[in-house]
CSV table of C-alpha atoms and ligand atoms in Angstrom, one decimal:
chain,number,residue,atom,x,y,z
R,1,MET,CA,-117.6,98.9,-68.0
R,2,GLN,CA,-117.9,95.6,-66.1
R,3,LYS,CA,-117.1,94.3,-62.7
R,4,SER,CA,-115.6,97.6,-61.5
R,5,TYR,CA,-118.2,98.8,-59.1
R,6,SER,CA,-117.4,96.2,-56.5
R,7,LYS,CA,-116.8,99.1,-54.0
R,8,LEU,CA,-119.5,101.3,-52.6
R,9,LEU,CA,-118.8,104.7,-51.1
R,10,GLY,CA,-121.4,106.2,-48.8
R,11,ILE,CA,-121.8,110.0,-48.5
R,12,VAL,CA,-123.1,110.6,-45.0
R,13,GLY,CA,-123.8,113.5,-42.6
R,14,LYS,CA,-126.6,115.6,-41.1
R,15,PRO,CA,-128.9,117.5,-43.4
R,16,ASN,CA,-127.7,120.5,-45.3
R,17,THR,CA,-123.9,120.0,-45.1
R,18,GLY,CA,-123.4,119.6,-48.9
R,19,LYS,CA,-123.8,115.8,-49.4
R,20,SER,CA,-125.8,116.2,-52.6
R,21,THR,CA,-123.5,118.9,-53.9
R,22,PHE,CA,-120.5,116.6,-53.3
R,23,PHE,CA,-122.4,113.7,-54.9
R,24,SER,CA,-123.4,115.8,-58.0
R,25,ALA,CA,-119.8,117.0,-58.3
R,26,ALA,CA,-118.3,113.6,-58.0
R,27,THR,CA,-120.8,111.8,-60.3
R,28,LEU,CA,-122.2,114.7,-62.3
R,29,ALA,CA,-125.6,113.0,-62.0
R,30,PRO,CA,-128.5,115.4,-61.5
R,31,ALA,CA,-129.4,115.5,-57.8
R,32,GLU,CA,-131.6,118.1,-56.2
R,33,ILE,CA,-129.5,120.7,-54.4
R,34,ALA,CA,-131.3,123.2,-52.2
R,35,ASN,CA,-130.8,125.2,-49.1
R,36,TYR,CA,-133.2,123.2,-46.8
R,37,PRO,CA,-133.0,119.9,-44.9
R,38,PHE,CA,-134.1,116.6,-46.4
R,39,THR,CA,-133.7,117.6,-50.0
R,40,THR,CA,-132.6,114.1,-50.6
R,41,ILE,CA,-135.2,111.6,-49.5
R,42,LYS,CA,-134.6,108.7,-51.9
R,43,PRO,CA,-131.0,107.5,-52.0
R,44,ASN,CA,-129.2,108.7,-55.1
R,45,ARG,CA,-126.8,106.3,-56.6
R,46,GLY,CA,-124.2,107.2,-59.2
R,47,ILE,CA,-120.7,106.4,-60.5
R,48,GLY,CA,-117.7,108.5,-59.5
R,49,TYR,CA,-114.0,107.9,-59.9
R,50,VAL,CA,-110.8,107.2,-58.2
R,51,ARG,CA,-107.9,109.1,-59.9
R,52,THR,CA,-104.4,107.7,-60.4
R,53,PRO,CA,-101.6,108.4,-62.9
R,54,CYS,CA,-102.0,105.9,-65.7
R,55,VAL,CA,-99.0,103.5,-66.5
R,56,HIS,CA,-99.3,104.0,-70.2
R,57,GLU,CA,-96.9,106.9,-70.3
R,58,GLU,CA,-94.2,105.0,-68.4
R,59,PHE,CA,-94.5,102.2,-71.0
R,60,ASN,CA,-94.7,104.7,-73.8
R,61,VAL,CA,-97.8,103.3,-75.4
R,62,SER,CA,-101.2,104.6,-76.1
R,63,ASP,CA,-104.0,102.8,-74.4
R,64,ASN,CA,-107.5,101.6,-75.0
R,65,PRO,CA,-109.2,101.8,-71.6
R,66,ALA,CA,-112.3,99.5,-71.2
R,67,ASN,CA,-113.2,99.2,-67.5
R,68,SER,CA,-112.0,102.7,-66.7
R,69,LEU,CA,-111.2,106.0,-68.4
R,70,CYS,CA,-107.9,107.7,-69.3
R,71,MET,CA,-107.9,111.5,-69.6
R,72,ASN,CA,-104.4,112.7,-70.8
R,73,GLY,CA,-102.5,110.4,-68.5
R,74,ILE,CA,-104.9,110.2,-65.7
R,75,ARG,CA,-106.7,106.9,-65.1
R,76,LEU,CA,-110.2,107.3,-63.6
R,77,ILE,CA,-111.5,104.1,-62.0
R,78,PRO,CA,-115.3,103.9,-61.5
R,79,ILE,CA,-116.7,103.5,-58.0
R,80,GLU,CA,-120.3,103.4,-57.0
R,81,PHE,CA,-121.5,106.3,-54.8
R,82,ILE,CA,-124.6,106.6,-52.6
R,83,ASP,CA,-125.9,109.9,-51.5
R,84,CYS,CA,-127.6,109.1,-48.2
R,85,ALA,CA,-130.5,110.9,-46.5
R,86,GLY,CA,-129.4,113.4,-43.8
R,87,LEU,CA,-128.9,111.9,-40.3
R,88,VAL,CA,-130.3,113.6,-37.2
R,89,PRO,CA,-129.6,112.8,-33.6
R,90,GLY,CA,-131.5,109.7,-32.4
R,91,ALA,CA,-131.6,108.1,-35.8
R,92,TRP,CA,-130.6,104.7,-34.4
R,93,GLU,CA,-133.9,104.9,-32.3
R,94,GLY,CA,-135.8,105.7,-35.5
R,95,ARG,CA,-135.8,109.5,-35.5
R,96,GLY,CA,-136.0,111.5,-38.7
R,97,LEU,CA,-135.1,109.4,-41.7
R,98,GLY,CA,-132.9,107.4,-39.4
R,99,ASN,CA,-133.6,103.8,-40.3
R,100,GLN,CA,-133.5,104.6,-43.9
R,101,PHE,CA,-130.2,106.2,-43.6
R,102,LEU,CA,-128.8,103.3,-41.7
R,103,ASP,CA,-130.1,100.8,-44.2
R,104,GLU,CA,-128.4,102.7,-47.0
R,105,ILE,CA,-125.0,102.3,-45.4
R,106,ARG,CA,-125.2,98.5,-44.9
R,107,ARG,CA,-123.4,97.8,-48.1
R,108,ALA,CA,-121.0,100.7,-48.0
R,109,ASP,CA,-117.3,99.8,-47.7
R,110,VAL,CA,-116.2,103.3,-46.7
R,111,LEU,CA,-118.1,106.4,-45.6
R,112,LEU,CA,-117.3,110.0,-46.4
R,113,HIS,CA,-118.7,112.2,-43.6
R,114,ILE,CA,-119.5,115.6,-45.1
R,115,VAL,CA,-119.2,118.1,-42.3
R,116,ASP,CA,-120.2,121.8,-42.6
R,117,ALA,CA,-116.8,123.2,-41.4
R,118,SER,CA,-118.2,126.7,-41.3
R,119,GLY,CA,-120.4,125.8,-38.3
R,120,GLY,CA,-123.3,127.5,-40.1
R,121,THR,CA,-125.9,124.6,-39.6
R,122,ASP,CA,-127.2,123.3,-36.3
R,123,CYS,CA,-127.2,119.6,-35.3
R,124,GLU,CA,-130.5,119.0,-37.2
R,125,GLY,CA,-129.2,120.8,-40.4
R,126,ARG,CA,-131.1,124.1,-39.9
R,127,LEU,CA,-129.1,127.3,-40.9
R,128,CYS,CA,-127.6,129.1,-37.9
R,129,ARG,CA,-125.1,131.9,-37.4
R,130,LEU,CA,-121.7,131.1,-39.0
R,131,GLY,CA,-119.4,129.5,-36.4
R,132,GLU,CA,-122.3,128.8,-34.0
R,133,ASN,CA,-122.2,125.0,-34.5
R,134,ASP,CA,-119.3,122.8,-33.5
R,135,PRO,CA,-118.4,120.4,-36.4
R,136,LEU,CA,-116.4,118.2,-34.0
R,137,GLU,CA,-119.6,117.5,-32.2
R,138,ASP,CA,-121.2,116.5,-35.5
R,139,VAL,CA,-118.3,114.1,-36.1
R,140,LYS,CA,-118.7,112.4,-32.7
R,141,PHE,CA,-122.5,112.3,-33.0
R,142,LEU,CA,-122.3,110.4,-36.3
R,143,GLU,CA,-119.8,107.9,-35.0
R,144,ARG,CA,-122.0,107.3,-32.0
R,145,GLU,CA,-125.2,106.9,-34.1
R,146,ILE,CA,-123.6,104.2,-36.3
R,147,THR,CA,-122.1,102.4,-33.3
R,148,MET,CA,-125.5,102.4,-31.5
R,149,TRP,CA,-127.2,101.2,-34.6
R,150,MET,CA,-124.8,98.3,-34.9
R,151,ALA,CA,-125.0,97.6,-31.1
R,152,ASN,CA,-128.8,97.5,-31.3
R,153,ILE,CA,-129.0,95.0,-34.1
R,154,LEU,CA,-127.2,92.5,-32.0
R,155,ARG,CA,-128.4,93.4,-28.6
R,156,LYS,CA,-131.3,91.0,-28.2
R,157,ASP,CA,-129.2,88.0,-29.2
R,158,TRP,CA,-126.0,89.0,-27.4
R,159,PRO,CA,-126.5,87.2,-24.1
R,160,LYS,CA,-127.2,83.9,-26.0
R,161,ILE,CA,-124.2,84.5,-28.4
R,162,ALA,CA,-121.9,85.2,-25.5
R,163,ARG,CA,-123.1,82.1,-23.6
R,164,THR,CA,-122.8,79.8,-26.6
R,165,ALA,CA,-119.3,81.1,-27.3
R,166,GLU,CA,-118.3,80.0,-23.8
R,167,THR,CA,-120.1,76.7,-23.5
R,168,GLU,CA,-120.3,75.2,-27.0
R,169,SER,CA,-118.0,74.6,-29.9
R,170,LYS,CA,-119.0,77.6,-31.9
R,171,ASP,CA,-116.6,80.5,-31.5
R,172,LEU,CA,-117.7,84.2,-31.1
R,173,ALA,CA,-116.3,85.3,-34.4
R,174,THR,CA,-118.2,82.7,-36.4
R,175,MET,CA,-121.5,83.6,-34.7
R,176,LEU,CA,-121.0,87.4,-35.1
R,177,GLU,CA,-120.0,86.9,-38.7
R,178,GLU,CA,-123.3,85.0,-39.4
R,179,ARG,CA,-125.4,87.7,-37.7
R,180,LEU,CA,-123.6,90.7,-39.2
R,181,SER,CA,-122.7,89.7,-42.7
R,182,GLY,CA,-125.7,91.7,-43.9
R,183,LEU,CA,-123.9,94.8,-42.7
R,184,GLY,CA,-120.9,94.0,-44.8
R,185,ILE,CA,-119.0,92.9,-41.7
R,186,ARG,CA,-116.5,90.1,-42.4
R,187,ARG,CA,-114.5,87.8,-40.2
R,188,ALA,CA,-111.3,89.9,-40.5
R,189,HIS,CA,-113.2,92.9,-39.2
R,190,ILE,CA,-114.4,91.0,-36.2
R,191,PHE,CA,-110.9,89.7,-35.3
R,192,GLU,CA,-109.4,93.1,-35.6
R,193,ALA,CA,-112.1,94.7,-33.4
R,194,ILE,CA,-111.6,92.0,-30.7
R,195,ARG,CA,-107.9,92.6,-30.8
R,196,ASN,CA,-108.1,96.4,-30.8
R,197,SER,CA,-110.7,96.5,-27.9
R,198,GLY,CA,-108.4,94.3,-25.7
R,199,LEU,CA,-111.4,92.2,-24.6
R,200,ASN,CA,-111.3,88.5,-23.9
R,201,ALA,CA,-113.4,86.8,-26.6
R,202,ASP,CA,-113.5,83.6,-24.6
R,203,LYS,CA,-115.2,85.2,-21.7
R,204,ALA,CA,-117.8,87.3,-23.4
R,205,THR,CA,-120.5,86.7,-20.7
R,206,PHE,CA,-118.2,88.8,-18.4
R,207,TRP,CA,-118.3,91.8,-20.8
R,208,SER,CA,-120.0,94.8,-19.2
R,209,GLU,CA,-122.3,97.2,-21.1
R,210,ASP,CA,-119.3,99.5,-21.6
R,211,ASP,CA,-117.2,96.6,-22.9
R,212,TYR,CA,-120.0,95.6,-25.4
R,213,LEU,CA,-120.2,99.2,-26.7
R,214,LYS,CA,-116.4,99.5,-26.8
R,215,PHE,CA,-116.3,96.4,-29.0
R,216,MET,CA,-119.1,97.7,-31.2
R,217,ASN,CA,-117.2,101.0,-31.6
R,218,MET,CA,-114.1,99.2,-32.7
R,219,LEU,CA,-116.1,97.1,-35.1
R,220,ARG,CA,-117.6,100.2,-36.6
R,221,GLN,CA,-114.1,101.7,-37.1
R,222,THR,CA,-112.8,98.6,-38.9
R,223,ALA,CA,-115.9,97.7,-40.9
R,224,LYS,CA,-117.2,101.2,-41.8
R,225,PRO,CA,-114.1,103.5,-41.8
R,226,ILE,CA,-115.1,107.1,-42.0
R,227,LEU,CA,-113.2,109.9,-43.7
R,228,ILE,CA,-114.0,113.4,-42.4
R,229,VAL,CA,-114.7,115.8,-45.3
R,230,ALA,CA,-114.6,119.4,-44.1
R,231,ASN,CA,-116.9,121.2,-46.6
R,232,LYS,CA,-117.6,124.9,-47.2
R,233,MET,CA,-114.0,125.8,-46.8
R,234,ASP,CA,-114.8,129.0,-48.8
R,235,LEU,CA,-116.5,130.4,-45.7
R,236,PRO,CA,-114.5,132.5,-43.2
R,237,THR,CA,-115.2,130.4,-40.1
R,238,SER,CA,-114.1,127.1,-41.7
R,239,GLU,CA,-110.3,127.4,-41.3
R,240,ALA,CA,-110.3,127.5,-37.5
R,241,ASN,CA,-112.7,124.5,-37.3
R,242,LEU,CA,-110.6,122.6,-39.7
R,243,GLU,CA,-107.6,122.9,-37.4
R,244,ARG,CA,-109.7,121.7,-34.5
R,245,LEU,CA,-111.0,118.7,-36.5
R,246,LYS,CA,-107.5,117.7,-37.4
R,247,LYS,CA,-106.3,117.9,-33.8
R,248,SER,CA,-108.9,115.3,-32.9
R,249,ASN,CA,-106.7,112.7,-34.5
R,250,ARG,CA,-109.0,111.9,-37.3
R,251,LEU,CA,-108.2,111.9,-41.0
R,252,VAL,CA,-109.7,115.1,-42.4
R,253,ILE,CA,-109.8,116.5,-46.0
R,254,PRO,CA,-110.8,120.1,-46.5
R,255,ILE,CA,-113.0,120.7,-49.6
R,256,CYS,CA,-115.3,123.1,-51.4
R,257,ALA,CA,-117.9,121.0,-53.0
R,258,GLU,CA,-119.7,123.9,-54.7
R,259,ALA,CA,-116.5,125.0,-56.5
R,260,GLU,CA,-115.9,121.4,-57.7
R,261,LEU,CA,-119.5,121.3,-59.0
R,262,ALA,CA,-119.1,124.5,-60.9
R,263,LEU,CA,-115.8,123.3,-62.5
R,264,ARG,CA,-117.2,120.0,-63.5
R,265,ARG,CA,-120.3,121.5,-65.0
R,266,ALA,CA,-118.2,123.9,-67.0
R,267,ALA,CA,-115.9,121.1,-68.0
R,268,GLU,CA,-118.8,118.9,-69.1
R,269,LYS,CA,-119.9,121.6,-71.5
R,270,GLN,CA,-116.3,121.9,-72.7
R,271,LEU,CA,-116.1,125.5,-71.6
R,272,ILE,CA,-113.0,124.7,-69.6
R,273,ASP,CA,-110.3,122.1,-69.6
R,274,TYR,CA,-110.4,120.5,-66.1
R,275,ARG,CA,-109.8,117.0,-65.0
R,276,PRO,CA,-111.2,115.9,-61.6
R,277,GLY,CA,-108.6,116.7,-59.0
R,278,ASP,CA,-106.5,119.2,-61.1
R,279,CYS,CA,-104.9,122.1,-59.4
R,280,ASN,CA,-105.9,124.5,-62.3
R,281,PHE,CA,-108.1,124.8,-65.4
R,282,LYS,CA,-107.9,126.5,-68.8
R,283,ILE,CA,-110.8,128.5,-70.2
R,284,ASN,CA,-111.4,127.1,-73.8
R,285,THR,CA,-114.1,129.3,-75.1
R,286,PRO,CA,-114.2,132.7,-73.4
R,287,GLU,CA,-116.7,133.9,-76.0
R,288,LYS,CA,-119.3,131.4,-74.7
R,289,LEU,CA,-119.0,132.6,-71.1
R,290,SER,CA,-120.7,135.7,-69.7
R,291,GLU,CA,-118.6,138.2,-67.8
R,292,SER,CA,-120.0,137.0,-64.5
R,293,GLN,CA,-119.3,133.3,-65.3
R,294,VAL,CA,-115.7,134.2,-66.0
R,295,LYS,CA,-115.5,136.1,-62.8
R,296,ALA,CA,-116.9,133.3,-60.8
R,297,LEU,CA,-114.4,130.8,-62.3
R,298,GLU,CA,-111.5,133.2,-61.6
R,299,ILE,CA,-112.6,133.5,-58.0
R,300,ILE,CA,-112.5,129.7,-57.7
R,301,ARG,CA,-109.1,129.7,-59.3
R,302,GLU,CA,-107.7,132.3,-57.0
R,303,LYS,CA,-109.4,131.6,-53.7
R,304,ILE,CA,-109.6,127.8,-53.9
R,305,LEU,CA,-107.3,126.2,-56.5
R,306,LEU,CA,-104.2,128.4,-56.1
R,307,ASP,CA,-104.7,128.6,-52.4
R,308,ALA,CA,-105.5,125.0,-51.4
R,309,GLY,CA,-104.1,123.1,-54.5
R,310,SER,CA,-107.5,121.7,-55.5
R,311,THR,CA,-111.1,121.8,-54.4
R,312,GLY,CA,-110.4,118.6,-52.4
R,313,VAL,CA,-113.3,116.6,-53.7
R,314,GLN,CA,-111.1,114.2,-55.7
R,315,GLU,CA,-108.5,114.1,-52.9
R,316,ALA,CA,-111.3,113.0,-50.5
R,317,ILE,CA,-112.3,110.1,-52.8
R,318,ASN,CA,-108.7,109.0,-53.3
R,319,THR,CA,-107.9,109.2,-49.6
R,320,ALA,CA,-110.8,107.0,-48.8
R,321,PHE,CA,-109.6,104.3,-51.1
R,322,PHE,CA,-105.8,104.6,-50.9
R,323,LYS,CA,-105.4,105.5,-47.3
R,324,LEU,CA,-108.5,104.3,-45.4
R,325,LEU,CA,-109.1,101.1,-47.4
R,326,ASN,CA,-105.4,100.7,-48.3
R,327,MET,CA,-106.0,99.8,-51.9
R,328,ILE,CA,-103.6,99.6,-54.8
R,329,THR,CA,-104.1,99.7,-58.6
R,330,VAL,CA,-103.1,96.8,-60.9
R,331,TYR,CA,-103.4,96.4,-64.7
R,332,PRO,CA,-104.1,92.8,-65.8
R,333,VAL,CA,-103.2,92.1,-69.5
R,334,GLU,CA,-103.1,89.0,-71.6
R,335,ASP,CA,-100.3,89.7,-74.1
R,336,LEU,CA,-97.2,90.9,-72.2
R,337,GLU,CA,-95.5,92.2,-75.3
R,338,ARG,CA,-98.3,94.3,-76.5
R,339,LEU,CA,-99.7,94.9,-73.0
R,340,SER,CA,-103.1,94.0,-74.5
R,341,ASP,CA,-106.1,91.8,-73.9
R,342,HIS,CA,-107.3,89.1,-76.4
R,343,MET,CA,-109.1,91.8,-78.4
R,344,GLY,CA,-105.8,93.8,-78.8
R,345,ARG,CA,-106.9,96.6,-76.4
R,346,VAL,CA,-103.8,98.1,-74.8
R,347,LEU,CA,-103.9,98.4,-70.9
R,348,PRO,CA,-107.7,97.9,-71.0
R,349,ASP,CA,-108.4,97.5,-67.3
R,350,THR,CA,-107.3,98.9,-64.0
R,351,TYR,CA,-108.4,97.0,-60.8
R,352,LEU,CA,-108.5,98.5,-57.4
R,353,VAL,CA,-107.5,95.7,-54.9
R,354,PRO,CA,-106.6,95.7,-51.2
R,355,TYR,CA,-102.9,95.9,-50.4
R,356,GLY,CA,-101.9,92.3,-49.7
R,357,THR,CA,-103.8,90.8,-52.6
R,358,THR,CA,-101.8,88.0,-54.2
R,359,ALA,CA,-101.4,87.1,-57.9
R,360,ARG,CA,-103.8,84.2,-57.5
R,361,GLN,CA,-106.4,86.2,-55.7
R,362,LEU,CA,-106.3,88.8,-58.5
R,363,ALA,CA,-106.9,85.9,-61.0
R,364,TYR,CA,-110.0,84.9,-59.0
R,365,ILE,CA,-111.2,88.5,-58.9
R,366,ILE,CA,-110.9,88.7,-62.7
R,367,HIS,CA,-112.6,85.4,-63.3
R,368,THR,CA,-113.1,82.2,-61.3
R,369,GLU,CA,-111.6,79.9,-64.0
R,370,LEU,CA,-108.5,82.1,-64.2
R,371,GLY,CA,-108.0,81.6,-60.5
R,372,GLU,CA,-108.8,77.9,-60.5
R,373,GLY,CA,-106.3,77.1,-63.3
R,374,PHE,CA,-103.6,79.6,-62.1
R,375,ILE,CA,-100.1,78.4,-63.0
R,376,TYR,CA,-98.0,81.6,-62.7
R,377,ALA,CA,-98.1,85.3,-63.4
R,378,VAL,CA,-95.6,87.6,-65.0
R,379,GLU,CA,-95.1,91.4,-64.4
R,380,ALA,CA,-94.5,93.5,-67.5
R,381,ARG,CA,-91.5,95.4,-66.2
R,382,ASP,CA,-89.0,92.7,-65.4
R,383,LYS,CA,-90.8,89.7,-66.9
R,384,LYS,CA,-90.0,87.4,-64.1
R,385,ARG,CA,-92.3,84.5,-63.2
R,386,LEU,CA,-94.4,85.1,-60.1
R,387,GLY,CA,-95.9,82.4,-57.9
R,388,GLU,CA,-99.5,82.4,-56.6
R,389,ASP,CA,-98.5,84.0,-53.3
R,390,TYR,CA,-96.8,87.0,-55.0
R,391,MET,CA,-98.1,90.1,-53.3
R,392,LEU,CA,-99.1,92.6,-55.9
R,393,ARG,CA,-97.6,96.1,-55.8
R,394,ASP,CA,-99.3,99.3,-56.8
R,395,ARG,CA,-99.2,99.9,-60.6
R,396,ASP,CA,-98.2,96.3,-61.4
R,397,VAL,CA,-99.0,95.3,-65.0
R,398,VAL,CA,-99.5,91.5,-64.8
R,399,SER,CA,-100.3,88.7,-67.1
R,400,ILE,CA,-101.7,85.6,-65.6
R,401,VAL,CA,-101.0,82.2,-67.1
R,402,SER,CA,-103.8,79.7,-66.4
R,403,ALA,CA,-104.6,76.2,-67.4
R,404,ARG,CA,-108.2,77.3,-67.7
R,405,LYS,CA,-109.5,80.1,-69.8
R,406,ARG,CA,-112.8,82.0,-69.5
R,407,ALA,CA,-115.7,79.9,-70.6
Y,501,GTP,N1,-120.5,128.0,-49.1
Y,501,GTP,C1,-120.7,126.8,-49.5
Y,501,GTP,N2,-121.9,126.2,-49.5
Y,501,GTP,C2,-122.1,125.0,-50.0
Y,501,GTP,C3,-121.0,124.2,-50.4
Y,501,GTP,N3,-121.4,123.0,-50.8
Y,501,GTP,C4,-122.8,123.0,-50.6
Y,501,GTP,N4,-123.2,124.2,-50.1
Y,501,GTP,C5,-124.6,124.6,-49.9
Y,501,GTP,O1,-125.1,123.9,-48.8
Y,501,GTP,C6,-126.5,123.8,-48.9
Y,501,GTP,C7,-126.9,122.3,-48.8
Y,501,GTP,O2,-126.4,121.6,-49.8
Y,501,GTP,P1,-126.9,120.1,-50.2
Y,501,GTP,O3,-125.9,119.5,-51.1
Y,501,GTP,O4,-128.3,120.1,-50.7
Y,501,GTP,O5,-126.9,119.4,-48.8
Y,501,GTP,P2,-127.3,117.9,-48.3
Y,501,GTP,O6,-126.3,117.6,-47.2
Y,501,GTP,O7,-127.4,117.0,-49.4
Y,501,GTP,O8,-128.7,118.2,-47.6
Y,501,GTP,P3,-129.9,117.1,-47.3
Y,501,GTP,O9,-130.2,116.4,-48.6
Y,501,GTP,O10,-131.0,118.0,-46.8
Y,501,GTP,O11,-129.4,116.2,-46.2
Y,501,GTP,C8,-126.8,124.3,-50.3
Y,501,GTP,O12,-127.3,125.7,-50.2
Y,501,GTP,C9,-125.5,124.3,-51.0
Y,501,GTP,O13,-125.4,125.3,-52.1
Y,501,GTP,C10,-119.7,124.8,-50.4
Y,501,GTP,O14,-118.6,124.2,-50.7
Y,501,GTP,N5,-119.6,126.1,-49.9
Y,502,MG,MG1,-129.0,116.0,-50.1
């Protein structure tokens, strides 16, 4: 698999909320899971998947996936995951494993904030009575920590940047981009944050401390979008907290990471048929399962899958990419008749690209030469010629005609 992990998803939150359980379930990589804070000290990295219905059924062909997987009609597109160390209040000032945590999310495109929806862990991740902790406070705290961290990185230079933007030819966005590119912050993020905060970028020396923090908060929202993942939905106090989280006007996905982990482990051993994100499973080999294992699986089926429709883990990953990052899937091919690449592999690759990507930009993503020599593209369904500015649609199968081929 090549080129496909261009996106990085950060799994964040205070200690003991189920980050490593989520990570293990999503990636099936071994990660220590235990009932105490700071189980994860070194970042765990692994590959998980975005799920989408594959186009091969629509075209009535069988496929030979290369950069992704296809499981009975479901395309799984690989994404890099990072399981971050638990974040405690004051991390931006260096408390706990604070700086390490914040360093880990520098490269992340999107964050999944794993929250203990049951309210059974306090603000530092220690176990407490169910319902005692308020998960909405955890959500606000994490947002603030990241905003303060970003604000702090720039604070020393801010007066000079603001002055230069007013008196010299260099504009604010250019200077901020130079200073913040290490955090994965791009020009488009900066423009959006300026627009959304309603501040005057030409008069930055007049910004108050509150204005500065407001801008940083907007920048965090655009550059590091956060999906709230309400974990431990199997516990009785979680439902009421989920409703409160949803009312706070944030995107929230309820999950049970432990159930997903159990299902994926059983599926890995081929004890059950279960694809990530499915709403049910089939027991393949009842003779290989103990009575208590069957019982545990049936509880998951009844209490989680039939009730909620899925464990939510796959939905959380998909929501991060399709809703927060607004991505679409496209299938580049070389031979439009066979829908294959030059090796004869049918529908080999699926790319996740931002909505708004043009045919030529896709060509560049695939290979620089393909982009440079771009002549036109053709979509497999209606076979019309598409110019370089054609905006790709979700599930497009495109062939790019270029004057230059891969070296
Ligand atoms: N009831 C319930 N418990 C869960 C669920 N997911 C995880 N847990 C439990 O929560 C505890 C913490 O899980 P971890 O995955 O180690 O948590 P973490 O967030 O990685 O913790 P740190 O690495 O210390 O930051 C463990 O006892 C898990 O079994 C769930 O869906 N339901
Ligand atoms: Mg952990």
